[in-house]
mmCIF file with all atom_site columns, C-alpha atoms and ligand atoms in Angstrom:
data_model
loop_
_atom_site.group_PDB
_atom_site.id
_atom_site.type_symbol
_atom_site.label_atom_id
_atom_site.label_alt_id
_atom_site.label_comp_id
_atom_site.label_asym_id
_atom_site.label_entity_id
_atom_site.label_seq_id
_atom_site.pdbx_PDB_ins_code
_atom_site.Cartn_x
_atom_site.Cartn_y
_atom_site.Cartn_z
_atom_site.occupancy
_atom_site.B_iso_or_equiv
_atom_site.pdbx_formal_charge
_atom_site.auth_seq_id
_atom_site.auth_comp_id
_atom_site.auth_asym_id
_atom_site.auth_atom_id
_atom_site.pdbx_PDB_model_num
ATOM   1   C CA  . UNK A 1 1   ? 41.153 10.364 2.014   1.00 0.00 ? 1   UNK A CA  1
ATOM   2   C CA  . UNK A 1 2   ? 37.655 9.578  0.880   1.00 0.00 ? 2   UNK A CA  1
ATOM   3   C CA  . UNK A 1 3   ? 37.344 6.105  2.412   1.00 0.00 ? 3   UNK A CA  1
ATOM   4   C CA  . UNK A 1 4   ? 35.162 7.019  5.355   1.00 0.00 ? 4   UNK A CA  1
ATOM   5   C CA  . UNK A 1 5   ? 32.659 9.313  3.711   1.00 0.00 ? 5   UNK A CA  1
ATOM   6   C CA  . UNK A 1 6   ? 28.949 8.610  4.300   1.00 0.00 ? 6   UNK A CA  1
ATOM   7   C CA  . UNK A 1 7   ? 27.133 9.069  1.018   1.00 0.00 ? 7   UNK A CA  1
ATOM   8   C CA  . UNK A 1 8   ? 23.556 10.245 0.671   1.00 0.00 ? 8   UNK A CA  1
ATOM   9   C CA  . UNK A 1 9   ? 22.096 9.456  -2.727  1.00 0.00 ? 9   UNK A CA  1
ATOM   10  C CA  . UNK A 1 10  ? 19.482 12.041 -3.451  1.00 0.00 ? 10  UNK A CA  1
ATOM   11  C CA  . UNK A 1 11  ? 17.013 12.712 -6.266  1.00 0.00 ? 11  UNK A CA  1
ATOM   12  C CA  . UNK A 1 12  ? 13.314 12.508 -6.990  1.00 0.00 ? 12  UNK A CA  1
ATOM   13  C CA  . UNK A 1 13  ? 11.477 9.175  -7.206  1.00 0.00 ? 13  UNK A CA  1
ATOM   14  C CA  . UNK A 1 14  ? 12.721 7.097  -10.120 1.00 0.00 ? 14  UNK A CA  1
ATOM   15  C CA  . UNK A 1 15  ? 16.106 8.760  -10.313 1.00 0.00 ? 15  UNK A CA  1
ATOM   16  C CA  . UNK A 1 16  ? 17.891 5.511  -9.433  1.00 0.00 ? 16  UNK A CA  1
ATOM   17  C CA  . UNK A 1 17  ? 18.760 6.099  -5.761  1.00 0.00 ? 17  UNK A CA  1
ATOM   18  C CA  . UNK A 1 18  ? 18.115 2.530  -4.648  1.00 0.00 ? 18  UNK A CA  1
ATOM   19  C CA  . UNK A 1 19  ? 19.697 0.963  -7.791  1.00 0.00 ? 19  UNK A CA  1
ATOM   20  C CA  . UNK A 1 20  ? 22.849 3.138  -7.674  1.00 0.00 ? 20  UNK A CA  1
ATOM   21  C CA  . UNK A 1 21  ? 23.071 3.169  -3.891  1.00 0.00 ? 21  UNK A CA  1
ATOM   22  C CA  . UNK A 1 22  ? 23.017 -0.552 -3.583  1.00 0.00 ? 22  UNK A CA  1
ATOM   23  C CA  . UNK A 1 23  ? 25.723 -1.068 -6.191  1.00 0.00 ? 23  UNK A CA  1
ATOM   24  C CA  . UNK A 1 24  ? 27.874 1.716  -4.791  1.00 0.00 ? 24  UNK A CA  1
ATOM   25  C CA  . UNK A 1 25  ? 27.589 0.342  -1.249  1.00 0.00 ? 25  UNK A CA  1
ATOM   26  C CA  . UNK A 1 26  ? 28.652 -3.095 -2.504  1.00 0.00 ? 26  UNK A CA  1
ATOM   27  C CA  . UNK A 1 27  ? 31.649 -1.583 -4.337  1.00 0.00 ? 27  UNK A CA  1
ATOM   28  C CA  . UNK A 1 28  ? 32.706 0.349  -1.199  1.00 0.00 ? 28  UNK A CA  1
ATOM   29  C CA  . UNK A 1 29  ? 31.923 -2.454 1.225   1.00 0.00 ? 29  UNK A CA  1
ATOM   30  C CA  . UNK A 1 30  ? 29.561 -0.225 3.156   1.00 0.00 ? 30  UNK A CA  1
ATOM   31  C CA  . UNK A 1 31  ? 26.075 -1.015 4.393   1.00 0.00 ? 31  UNK A CA  1
ATOM   32  C CA  . UNK A 1 32  ? 23.282 0.273  2.130   1.00 0.00 ? 32  UNK A CA  1
ATOM   33  C CA  . UNK A 1 33  ? 20.463 1.979  4.034   1.00 0.00 ? 33  UNK A CA  1
ATOM   34  C CA  . UNK A 1 34  ? 17.185 2.324  2.125   1.00 0.00 ? 34  UNK A CA  1
ATOM   35  C CA  . UNK A 1 35  ? 15.621 5.612  3.200   1.00 0.00 ? 35  UNK A CA  1
ATOM   36  C CA  . UNK A 1 36  ? 12.163 4.381  2.227   1.00 0.00 ? 36  UNK A CA  1
ATOM   37  C CA  . UNK A 1 37  ? 12.397 1.818  5.061   1.00 0.00 ? 37  UNK A CA  1
ATOM   38  C CA  . UNK A 1 38  ? 12.216 4.684  7.539   1.00 0.00 ? 38  UNK A CA  1
ATOM   39  C CA  . UNK A 1 39  ? 8.777  5.852  6.398   1.00 0.00 ? 39  UNK A CA  1
ATOM   40  C CA  . UNK A 1 40  ? 5.860  5.057  8.670   1.00 0.00 ? 40  UNK A CA  1
ATOM   41  C CA  . UNK A 1 41  ? 3.176  2.679  7.409   1.00 0.00 ? 41  UNK A CA  1
ATOM   42  C CA  . UNK A 1 42  ? 0.844  5.731  7.302   1.00 0.00 ? 42  UNK A CA  1
ATOM   43  C CA  . UNK A 1 43  ? 3.273  7.668  5.108   1.00 0.00 ? 43  UNK A CA  1
ATOM   44  C CA  . UNK A 1 44  ? 3.702  4.807  2.680   1.00 0.00 ? 44  UNK A CA  1
ATOM   45  C CA  . UNK A 1 45  ? -0.093 4.234  2.488   1.00 0.00 ? 45  UNK A CA  1
ATOM   46  C CA  . UNK A 1 46  ? -0.616 7.938  1.795   1.00 0.00 ? 46  UNK A CA  1
ATOM   47  C CA  . UNK A 1 47  ? 1.902  7.998  -1.071  1.00 0.00 ? 47  UNK A CA  1
ATOM   48  C CA  . UNK A 1 48  ? 0.550  4.670  -2.397  1.00 0.00 ? 48  UNK A CA  1
ATOM   49  C CA  . UNK A 1 49  ? -2.884 6.281  -2.548  1.00 0.00 ? 49  UNK A CA  1
ATOM   50  C CA  . UNK A 1 50  ? -1.495 9.022  -4.829  1.00 0.00 ? 50  UNK A CA  1
ATOM   51  C CA  . UNK A 1 51  ? -1.026 11.807 -2.260  1.00 0.00 ? 51  UNK A CA  1
ATOM   52  C CA  . UNK A 1 52  ? 2.375  13.403 -1.590  1.00 0.00 ? 52  UNK A CA  1
ATOM   53  C CA  . UNK A 1 53  ? 3.800  13.295 1.940   1.00 0.00 ? 53  UNK A CA  1
ATOM   54  C CA  . UNK A 1 54  ? 2.531  16.002 4.318   1.00 0.00 ? 54  UNK A CA  1
ATOM   55  C CA  . UNK A 1 55  ? 5.266  18.246 5.804   1.00 0.00 ? 55  UNK A CA  1
ATOM   56  C CA  . UNK A 1 56  ? 4.687  16.612 9.170   1.00 0.00 ? 56  UNK A CA  1
ATOM   57  C CA  . UNK A 1 57  ? 5.134  13.098 7.874   1.00 0.00 ? 57  UNK A CA  1
ATOM   58  C CA  . UNK A 1 58  ? 8.171  14.141 5.918   1.00 0.00 ? 58  UNK A CA  1
ATOM   59  C CA  . UNK A 1 59  ? 9.740  15.833 8.939   1.00 0.00 ? 59  UNK A CA  1
ATOM   60  C CA  . UNK A 1 60  ? 9.155  12.771 11.122  1.00 0.00 ? 60  UNK A CA  1
ATOM   61  C CA  . UNK A 1 61  ? 10.807 10.641 8.427   1.00 0.00 ? 61  UNK A CA  1
ATOM   62  C CA  . UNK A 1 62  ? 13.838 12.977 8.218   1.00 0.00 ? 62  UNK A CA  1
ATOM   63  C CA  . UNK A 1 63  ? 14.118 12.980 11.996  1.00 0.00 ? 63  UNK A CA  1
ATOM   64  C CA  . UNK A 1 64  ? 14.455 9.213  11.975  1.00 0.00 ? 64  UNK A CA  1
ATOM   65  C CA  . UNK A 1 65  ? 17.059 9.403  9.206   1.00 0.00 ? 65  UNK A CA  1
ATOM   66  C CA  . UNK A 1 66  ? 18.972 12.044 11.143  1.00 0.00 ? 66  UNK A CA  1
ATOM   67  C CA  . UNK A 1 67  ? 18.959 9.894  14.302  1.00 0.00 ? 67  UNK A CA  1
ATOM   68  C CA  . UNK A 1 68  ? 20.275 6.938  12.302  1.00 0.00 ? 68  UNK A CA  1
ATOM   69  C CA  . UNK A 1 69  ? 23.087 9.060  10.725  1.00 0.00 ? 69  UNK A CA  1
ATOM   70  C CA  . UNK A 1 70  ? 24.026 10.623 14.062  1.00 0.00 ? 70  UNK A CA  1
ATOM   71  C CA  . UNK A 1 71  ? 24.378 7.123  15.496  1.00 0.00 ? 71  UNK A CA  1
ATOM   72  C CA  . UNK A 1 72  ? 26.287 5.384  12.713  1.00 0.00 ? 72  UNK A CA  1
ATOM   73  C CA  . UNK A 1 73  ? 28.662 8.207  11.833  1.00 0.00 ? 73  UNK A CA  1
ATOM   74  C CA  . UNK A 1 74  ? 29.492 8.826  15.546  1.00 0.00 ? 74  UNK A CA  1
ATOM   75  C CA  . UNK A 1 75  ? 30.606 5.182  15.647  1.00 0.00 ? 75  UNK A CA  1
ATOM   76  C CA  . UNK A 1 76  ? 32.769 5.799  12.563  1.00 0.00 ? 76  UNK A CA  1
ATOM   77  C CA  . UNK A 1 77  ? 30.571 3.526  10.465  1.00 0.00 ? 77  UNK A CA  1
ATOM   78  C CA  . UNK A 1 78  ? 30.000 4.990  7.006   1.00 0.00 ? 78  UNK A CA  1
ATOM   79  C CA  . UNK A 1 79  ? 27.004 3.966  4.913   1.00 0.00 ? 79  UNK A CA  1
ATOM   80  C CA  . UNK A 1 80  ? 25.298 4.702  1.609   1.00 0.00 ? 80  UNK A CA  1
ATOM   81  C CA  . UNK A 1 81  ? 21.784 6.140  2.241   1.00 0.00 ? 81  UNK A CA  1
ATOM   82  C CA  . UNK A 1 82  ? 19.030 6.617  -0.348  1.00 0.00 ? 82  UNK A CA  1
ATOM   83  C CA  . UNK A 1 83  ? 17.028 9.707  0.478   1.00 0.00 ? 83  UNK A CA  1
ATOM   84  C CA  . UNK A 1 84  ? 15.155 12.060 -1.861  1.00 0.00 ? 84  UNK A CA  1
ATOM   85  C CA  . UNK A 1 85  ? 16.510 15.230 -0.285  1.00 0.00 ? 85  UNK A CA  1
ATOM   86  C CA  . UNK A 1 86  ? 13.787 17.470 -1.666  1.00 0.00 ? 86  UNK A CA  1
ATOM   87  C CA  . UNK A 1 87  ? 13.880 20.101 1.041   1.00 0.00 ? 87  UNK A CA  1
ATOM   88  C CA  . UNK A 1 88  ? 17.051 22.203 1.536   1.00 0.00 ? 88  UNK A CA  1
ATOM   89  C CA  . UNK A 1 89  ? 16.637 22.724 5.319   1.00 0.00 ? 89  UNK A CA  1
ATOM   90  C CA  . UNK A 1 90  ? 16.215 18.898 5.734   1.00 0.00 ? 90  UNK A CA  1
ATOM   91  C CA  . UNK A 1 91  ? 19.406 18.265 3.757   1.00 0.00 ? 91  UNK A CA  1
ATOM   92  C CA  . UNK A 1 92  ? 21.026 20.643 6.198   1.00 0.00 ? 92  UNK A CA  1
ATOM   93  C CA  . UNK A 1 93  ? 19.513 18.745 9.116   1.00 0.00 ? 93  UNK A CA  1
ATOM   94  C CA  . UNK A 1 94  ? 21.119 15.470 7.931   1.00 0.00 ? 94  UNK A CA  1
ATOM   95  C CA  . UNK A 1 95  ? 24.424 17.234 7.149   1.00 0.00 ? 95  UNK A CA  1
ATOM   96  C CA  . UNK A 1 96  ? 24.561 18.479 10.729  1.00 0.00 ? 96  UNK A CA  1
ATOM   97  C CA  . UNK A 1 97  ? 23.296 15.280 12.337  1.00 0.00 ? 97  UNK A CA  1
ATOM   98  C CA  . UNK A 1 98  ? 26.060 13.154 10.953  1.00 0.00 ? 98  UNK A CA  1
ATOM   99  C CA  . UNK A 1 99  ? 29.769 13.503 10.210  1.00 0.00 ? 99  UNK A CA  1
ATOM   100 C CA  . UNK A 1 100 ? 31.749 13.246 6.975   1.00 0.00 ? 100 UNK A CA  1
ATOM   101 C CA  . UNK A 1 101 ? 28.666 13.372 4.718   1.00 0.00 ? 101 UNK A CA  1
ATOM   102 C CA  . UNK A 1 102 ? 28.555 14.044 0.985   1.00 0.00 ? 102 UNK A CA  1
ATOM   103 C CA  . UNK A 1 103 ? 25.474 14.135 -1.270  1.00 0.00 ? 103 UNK A CA  1
ATOM   104 C CA  . UNK A 1 104 ? 25.301 12.493 -4.647  1.00 0.00 ? 104 UNK A CA  1
ATOM   105 C CA  . UNK A 1 105 ? 22.463 14.121 -6.605  1.00 0.00 ? 105 UNK A CA  1
ATOM   106 C CA  . UNK A 1 106 ? 20.944 11.933 -9.400  1.00 0.00 ? 106 UNK A CA  1
ATOM   107 C CA  . UNK A 1 107 ? 19.481 14.225 -11.998 1.00 0.00 ? 107 UNK A CA  1
ATOM   108 C CA  . UNK A 1 108 ? 17.750 13.678 -15.323 1.00 0.00 ? 108 UNK A CA  1
ATOM   109 C CA  . UNK A 1 109 ? 14.981 14.801 -17.695 1.00 0.00 ? 109 UNK A CA  1
ATOM   110 C CA  . UNK A 1 110 ? 11.363 14.386 -16.550 1.00 0.00 ? 110 UNK A CA  1
ATOM   111 C CA  . UNK A 1 111 ? 10.723 12.053 -19.485 1.00 0.00 ? 111 UNK A CA  1
ATOM   112 C CA  . UNK A 1 112 ? 13.453 9.676  -18.412 1.00 0.00 ? 112 UNK A CA  1
ATOM   113 C CA  . UNK A 1 113 ? 12.210 9.698  -14.825 1.00 0.00 ? 113 UNK A CA  1
ATOM   114 C CA  . UNK A 1 114 ? 8.600  9.071  -15.912 1.00 0.00 ? 114 UNK A CA  1
ATOM   115 C CA  . UNK A 1 115 ? 9.647  6.189  -18.114 1.00 0.00 ? 115 UNK A CA  1
ATOM   116 C CA  . UNK A 1 116 ? 11.655 4.554  -15.392 1.00 0.00 ? 116 UNK A CA  1
ATOM   117 C CA  . UNK A 1 117 ? 8.840  4.901  -12.857 1.00 0.00 ? 117 UNK A CA  1
ATOM   118 C CA  . UNK A 1 118 ? 6.316  3.527  -15.357 1.00 0.00 ? 118 UNK A CA  1
ATOM   119 C CA  . UNK A 1 119 ? 8.506  0.485  -15.861 1.00 0.00 ? 119 UNK A CA  1
ATOM   120 C CA  . UNK A 1 120 ? 9.253  -0.124 -12.184 1.00 0.00 ? 120 UNK A CA  1
ATOM   121 C CA  . UNK A 1 121 ? 7.079  -2.615 -10.394 1.00 0.00 ? 121 UNK A CA  1
ATOM   122 C CA  . UNK A 1 122 ? 6.555  -3.671 -6.800  1.00 0.00 ? 122 UNK A CA  1
ATOM   123 C CA  . UNK A 1 123 ? 7.009  -0.186 -5.287  1.00 0.00 ? 123 UNK A CA  1
ATOM   124 C CA  . UNK A 1 124 ? 4.434  1.724  -3.273  1.00 0.00 ? 124 UNK A CA  1
ATOM   125 C CA  . UNK A 1 125 ? 5.295  5.028  -4.964  1.00 0.00 ? 125 UNK A CA  1
ATOM   126 C CA  . UNK A 1 126 ? 2.998  5.715  -7.981  1.00 0.00 ? 126 UNK A CA  1
ATOM   127 C CA  . UNK A 1 127 ? 4.395  7.345  -11.119 1.00 0.00 ? 127 UNK A CA  1
ATOM   128 C CA  . UNK A 1 128 ? 1.645  9.987  -10.760 1.00 0.00 ? 128 UNK A CA  1
ATOM   129 C CA  . UNK A 1 129 ? 3.596  11.594 -7.811  1.00 0.00 ? 129 UNK A CA  1
ATOM   130 C CA  . UNK A 1 130 ? 6.554  12.420 -10.037 1.00 0.00 ? 130 UNK A CA  1
ATOM   131 C CA  . UNK A 1 131 ? 5.425  15.964 -10.820 1.00 0.00 ? 131 UNK A CA  1
ATOM   132 C CA  . UNK A 1 132 ? 4.896  16.776 -7.160  1.00 0.00 ? 132 UNK A CA  1
ATOM   133 C CA  . UNK A 1 133 ? 8.386  15.448 -6.417  1.00 0.00 ? 133 UNK A CA  1
ATOM   134 C CA  . UNK A 1 134 ? 9.830  17.657 -9.203  1.00 0.00 ? 134 UNK A CA  1
ATOM   135 C CA  . UNK A 1 135 ? 7.892  20.635 -7.912  1.00 0.00 ? 135 UNK A CA  1
ATOM   136 C CA  . UNK A 1 136 ? 9.064  20.099 -4.321  1.00 0.00 ? 136 UNK A CA  1
ATOM   137 C CA  . UNK A 1 137 ? 12.761 19.597 -5.124  1.00 0.00 ? 137 UNK A CA  1
ATOM   138 C CA  . UNK A 1 138 ? 14.498 22.699 -3.850  1.00 0.00 ? 138 UNK A CA  1
ATOM   139 C CA  . UNK A 1 139 ? 17.665 23.932 -5.564  1.00 0.00 ? 139 UNK A CA  1
ATOM   140 C CA  . UNK A 1 140 ? 20.976 22.753 -4.130  1.00 0.00 ? 140 UNK A CA  1
ATOM   141 C CA  . UNK A 1 141 ? 22.872 25.560 -5.789  1.00 0.00 ? 141 UNK A CA  1
ATOM   142 C CA  . UNK A 1 142 ? 25.594 26.820 -3.379  1.00 0.00 ? 142 UNK A CA  1
ATOM   143 C CA  . UNK A 1 143 ? 25.670 23.546 -1.392  1.00 0.00 ? 143 UNK A CA  1
ATOM   144 C CA  . UNK A 1 144 ? 29.234 22.633 -2.054  1.00 0.00 ? 144 UNK A CA  1
ATOM   145 C CA  . UNK A 1 145 ? 28.922 19.058 -0.785  1.00 0.00 ? 145 UNK A CA  1
ATOM   146 C CA  . UNK A 1 146 ? 26.169 18.202 -3.285  1.00 0.00 ? 146 UNK A CA  1
ATOM   147 C CA  . UNK A 1 147 ? 27.555 16.647 -6.440  1.00 0.00 ? 147 UNK A CA  1
ATOM   148 C CA  . UNK A 1 148 ? 25.217 16.177 -9.407  1.00 0.00 ? 148 UNK A CA  1
ATOM   149 C CA  . UNK A 1 149 ? 25.420 13.208 -11.782 1.00 0.00 ? 149 UNK A CA  1
ATOM   150 C CA  . UNK A 1 150 ? 23.392 12.550 -14.911 1.00 0.00 ? 150 UNK A CA  1
ATOM   151 C CA  . UNK A 1 151 ? 21.123 9.503  -14.782 1.00 0.00 ? 151 UNK A CA  1
ATOM   152 C CA  . UNK A 1 152 ? 20.792 9.474  -18.558 1.00 0.00 ? 152 UNK A CA  1
ATOM   153 C CA  . UNK A 1 153 ? 23.435 6.804  -18.962 1.00 0.00 ? 153 UNK A CA  1
ATOM   154 C CA  . UNK A 1 154 ? 23.977 3.179  -18.003 1.00 0.00 ? 154 UNK A CA  1
ATOM   155 C CA  . UNK A 1 155 ? 24.254 2.482  -14.309 1.00 0.00 ? 155 UNK A CA  1
ATOM   156 C CA  . UNK A 1 156 ? 27.749 1.059  -14.807 1.00 0.00 ? 156 UNK A CA  1
ATOM   157 C CA  . UNK A 1 157 ? 29.102 4.330  -16.239 1.00 0.00 ? 157 UNK A CA  1
ATOM   158 C CA  . UNK A 1 158 ? 27.341 6.301  -13.504 1.00 0.00 ? 158 UNK A CA  1
ATOM   159 C CA  . UNK A 1 159 ? 29.026 4.191  -10.859 1.00 0.00 ? 159 UNK A CA  1
ATOM   160 C CA  . UNK A 1 160 ? 32.436 4.717  -12.516 1.00 0.00 ? 160 UNK A CA  1
ATOM   161 C CA  . UNK A 1 161 ? 31.909 8.493  -12.456 1.00 0.00 ? 161 UNK A CA  1
ATOM   162 C CA  . UNK A 1 162 ? 30.919 8.421  -8.817  1.00 0.00 ? 162 UNK A CA  1
ATOM   163 C CA  . UNK A 1 163 ? 33.920 6.312  -7.846  1.00 0.00 ? 163 UNK A CA  1
ATOM   164 C CA  . UNK A 1 164 ? 36.175 8.732  -9.705  1.00 0.00 ? 164 UNK A CA  1
ATOM   165 C CA  . UNK A 1 165 ? 34.665 11.701 -7.883  1.00 0.00 ? 165 UNK A CA  1
ATOM   166 C CA  . UNK A 1 166 ? 35.043 9.856  -4.599  1.00 0.00 ? 166 UNK A CA  1
ATOM   167 C CA  . UNK A 1 167 ? 38.806 9.856  -4.960  1.00 0.00 ? 167 UNK A CA  1
ATOM   168 C CA  . UNK A 1 168 ? 38.820 13.578 -4.254  1.00 0.00 ? 168 UNK A CA  1
ATOM   169 C CA  . UNK A 1 169 ? 35.374 14.232 -2.688  1.00 0.00 ? 169 UNK A CA  1
ATOM   170 C CA  . UNK A 1 170 ? 36.666 14.353 0.884   1.00 0.00 ? 170 UNK A CA  1
ATOM   171 C CA  . UNK A 1 171 ? 38.930 17.279 -0.051  1.00 0.00 ? 171 UNK A CA  1
ATOM   172 C CA  . UNK A 1 172 ? 36.059 19.386 -1.398  1.00 0.00 ? 172 UNK A CA  1
ATOM   173 C CA  . UNK A 1 173 ? 34.575 22.040 0.912   1.00 0.00 ? 173 UNK A CA  1
ATOM   174 C CA  . UNK A 1 174 ? 31.624 21.091 3.058   1.00 0.00 ? 174 UNK A CA  1
ATOM   175 C CA  . UNK A 1 175 ? 29.524 23.033 5.534   1.00 0.00 ? 175 UNK A CA  1
ATOM   176 C CA  . UNK A 1 176 ? 30.094 20.213 8.012   1.00 0.00 ? 176 UNK A CA  1
ATOM   177 C CA  . UNK A 1 177 ? 33.277 18.321 7.074   1.00 0.00 ? 177 UNK A CA  1
HETATM 178 N N1  . ADP R 2 .   ? 20.869 4.547  -15.021 1.00 0.00 ? 201 ADP R N1  1
HETATM 179 C C1  . ADP R 2 .   ? 19.809 3.780  -15.218 1.00 0.00 ? 201 ADP R C1  1
HETATM 180 N N2  . ADP R 2 .   ? 19.535 3.271  -16.440 1.00 0.00 ? 201 ADP R N2  1
HETATM 181 C C2  . ADP R 2 .   ? 18.432 2.504  -16.652 1.00 0.00 ? 201 ADP R C2  1
HETATM 182 N N3  . ADP R 2 .   ? 17.542 2.180  -15.703 1.00 0.00 ? 201 ADP R N3  1
HETATM 183 C C3  . ADP R 2 .   ? 17.734 2.669  -14.461 1.00 0.00 ? 201 ADP R C3  1
HETATM 184 C C4  . ADP R 2 .   ? 18.890 3.460  -14.150 1.00 0.00 ? 201 ADP R C4  1
HETATM 185 N N4  . ADP R 2 .   ? 18.813 3.739  -12.858 1.00 0.00 ? 201 ADP R N4  1
HETATM 186 C C5  . ADP R 2 .   ? 17.721 3.152  -12.345 1.00 0.00 ? 201 ADP R C5  1
HETATM 187 N N5  . ADP R 2 .   ? 17.021 2.501  -13.311 1.00 0.00 ? 201 ADP R N5  1
HETATM 188 C C6  . ADP R 2 .   ? 15.743 1.781  -13.184 1.00 0.00 ? 201 ADP R C6  1
HETATM 189 O O1  . ADP R 2 .   ? 14.791 2.816  -12.919 1.00 0.00 ? 201 ADP R O1  1
HETATM 190 C C7  . ADP R 2 .   ? 13.855 2.405  -11.954 1.00 0.00 ? 201 ADP R C7  1
HETATM 191 C C8  . ADP R 2 .   ? 13.886 3.354  -10.758 1.00 0.00 ? 201 ADP R C8  1
HETATM 192 O O2  . ADP R 2 .   ? 15.089 3.207  -10.062 1.00 0.00 ? 201 ADP R O2  1
HETATM 193 P P1  . ADP R 2 .   ? 15.135 3.211  -8.478  1.00 0.00 ? 201 ADP R P1  1
HETATM 194 O O3  . ADP R 2 .   ? 16.496 2.837  -8.088  1.00 0.00 ? 201 ADP R O3  1
HETATM 195 O O4  . ADP R 2 .   ? 13.997 2.445  -7.918  1.00 0.00 ? 201 ADP R O4  1
HETATM 196 O O5  . ADP R 2 .   ? 14.896 4.800  -8.174  1.00 0.00 ? 201 ADP R O5  1
HETATM 197 P P2  . ADP R 2 .   ? 14.583 5.541  -6.848  1.00 0.00 ? 201 ADP R P2  1
HETATM 198 O O6  . ADP R 2 .   ? 15.103 4.706  -5.687  1.00 0.00 ? 201 ADP R O6  1
HETATM 199 O O7  . ADP R 2 .   ? 15.321 6.851  -6.951  1.00 0.00 ? 201 ADP R O7  1
HETATM 200 O O8  . ADP R 2 .   ? 13.135 5.794  -6.785  1.00 0.00 ? 201 ADP R O8  1
HETATM 201 C C9  . ADP R 2 .   ? 14.181 1.017  -11.622 1.00 0.00 ? 201 ADP R C9  1
HETATM 202 O O9  . ADP R 2 .   ? 13.359 0.104  -12.296 1.00 0.00 ? 201 ADP R O9  1
HETATM 203 C C10 . ADP R 2 .   ? 15.664 0.846  -12.019 1.00 0.00 ? 201 ADP R C10 1
HETATM 204 O O10 . ADP R 2 .   ? 15.984 -0.467 -12.373 1.00 0.00 ? 201 ADP R O10 1
HETATM 205 O O1  . 6PG R 3 .   ? 8.410  13.181 -0.741  1.00 0.00 ? 202 6PG R O1  1
HETATM 206 C C1  . 6PG R 3 .   ? 9.462  12.869 -0.108  1.00 0.00 ? 202 6PG R C1  1
HETATM 207 O O2  . 6PG R 3 .   ? 10.112 13.657 0.485   1.00 0.00 ? 202 6PG R O2  1
HETATM 208 C C2  . 6PG R 3 .   ? 9.900  11.460 -0.069  1.00 0.00 ? 202 6PG R C2  1
HETATM 209 O O3  . 6PG R 3 .   ? 11.145 11.445 -0.549  1.00 0.00 ? 202 6PG R O3  1
HETATM 210 C C3  . 6PG R 3 .   ? 9.175  10.368 -0.639  1.00 0.00 ? 202 6PG R C3  1
HETATM 211 O O4  . 6PG R 3 .   ? 8.152  10.724 -1.471  1.00 0.00 ? 202 6PG R O4  1
HETATM 212 C C4  . 6PG R 3 .   ? 10.049 9.319  -1.293  1.00 0.00 ? 202 6PG R C4  1
HETATM 213 O O5  . 6PG R 3 .   ? 10.691 9.860  -2.460  1.00 0.00 ? 202 6PG R O5  1
HETATM 214 C C5  . 6PG R 3 .   ? 9.259  8.117  -1.583  1.00 0.00 ? 202 6PG R C5  1
HETATM 215 O O6  . 6PG R 3 .   ? 9.512  7.315  -0.531  1.00 0.00 ? 202 6PG R O6  1
HETATM 216 C C6  . 6PG R 3 .   ? 9.424  7.492  -2.895  1.00 0.00 ? 202 6PG R C6  1
HETATM 217 O O7  . 6PG R 3 .   ? 10.347 6.494  -2.912  1.00 0.00 ? 202 6PG R O7  1
HETATM 218 P P1  . 6PG R 3 .   ? 11.505 6.454  -4.059  1.00 0.00 ? 202 6PG R P1  1
HETATM 219 O O8  . 6PG R 3 .   ? 12.149 7.842  -4.081  1.00 0.00 ? 202 6PG R O8  1
HETATM 220 O O9  . 6PG R 3 .   ? 12.398 5.340  -3.621  1.00 0.00 ? 202 6PG R O9  1
HETATM 221 O O10 . 6PG R 3 .   ? 10.806 6.216  -5.335  1.00 0.00 ? 202 6PG R O10 1
#
């Protein structure tokens, strides 16, 4: 049964986490949690100025996300969370903080990501930080609960693929089922 899985939508900036996450949450009837909302004002200002997060600011951010997931999943409340998931140990932190978690990894060519960031407006994250995000993204190879999906297709098709995968995702192995 996949109905109660909490889904973390991961990927670098511009991969579509917020767009896909919101639509998926609506389809599933789950709350959508925007990971960016858990950044401090200082962290957002730093990124807006064109500087990547420091490890300390990133860790404080992940700690807040972990606390939220521990709370909601302990109450049996699933959600869809957008979170870049760049650092493997921090993915593990979230996996262990919550229950019944699976990761949906939005992946695509750098040119597509750059184009989408260039066209996006009203977001603090500048397109110039894409390369640092790509450089920081640590491989998820061997993480059996991380499922990649291609972003190089219309959102509608992407959602259909994710919903299909969700019909069996709960039966796939996970480090922390
Ligand atoms: N599959 C897609 N096809 C076309 N445009 C997309 C797709 N996914 C997202 N976008 C657009 O790309 C931009 C970045 O998406 P967003 O959801 O903000 O990414 P993220 O939250 O990962 O930074 C937005 O302008 C969004 O409308
Ligand atoms: O570096 C990180 O670890 C963070 O993930 C962070 O940089 C995040 O990606 C931004 O908040 C951009 O927001 P979007 O991913 O929504 O563009």
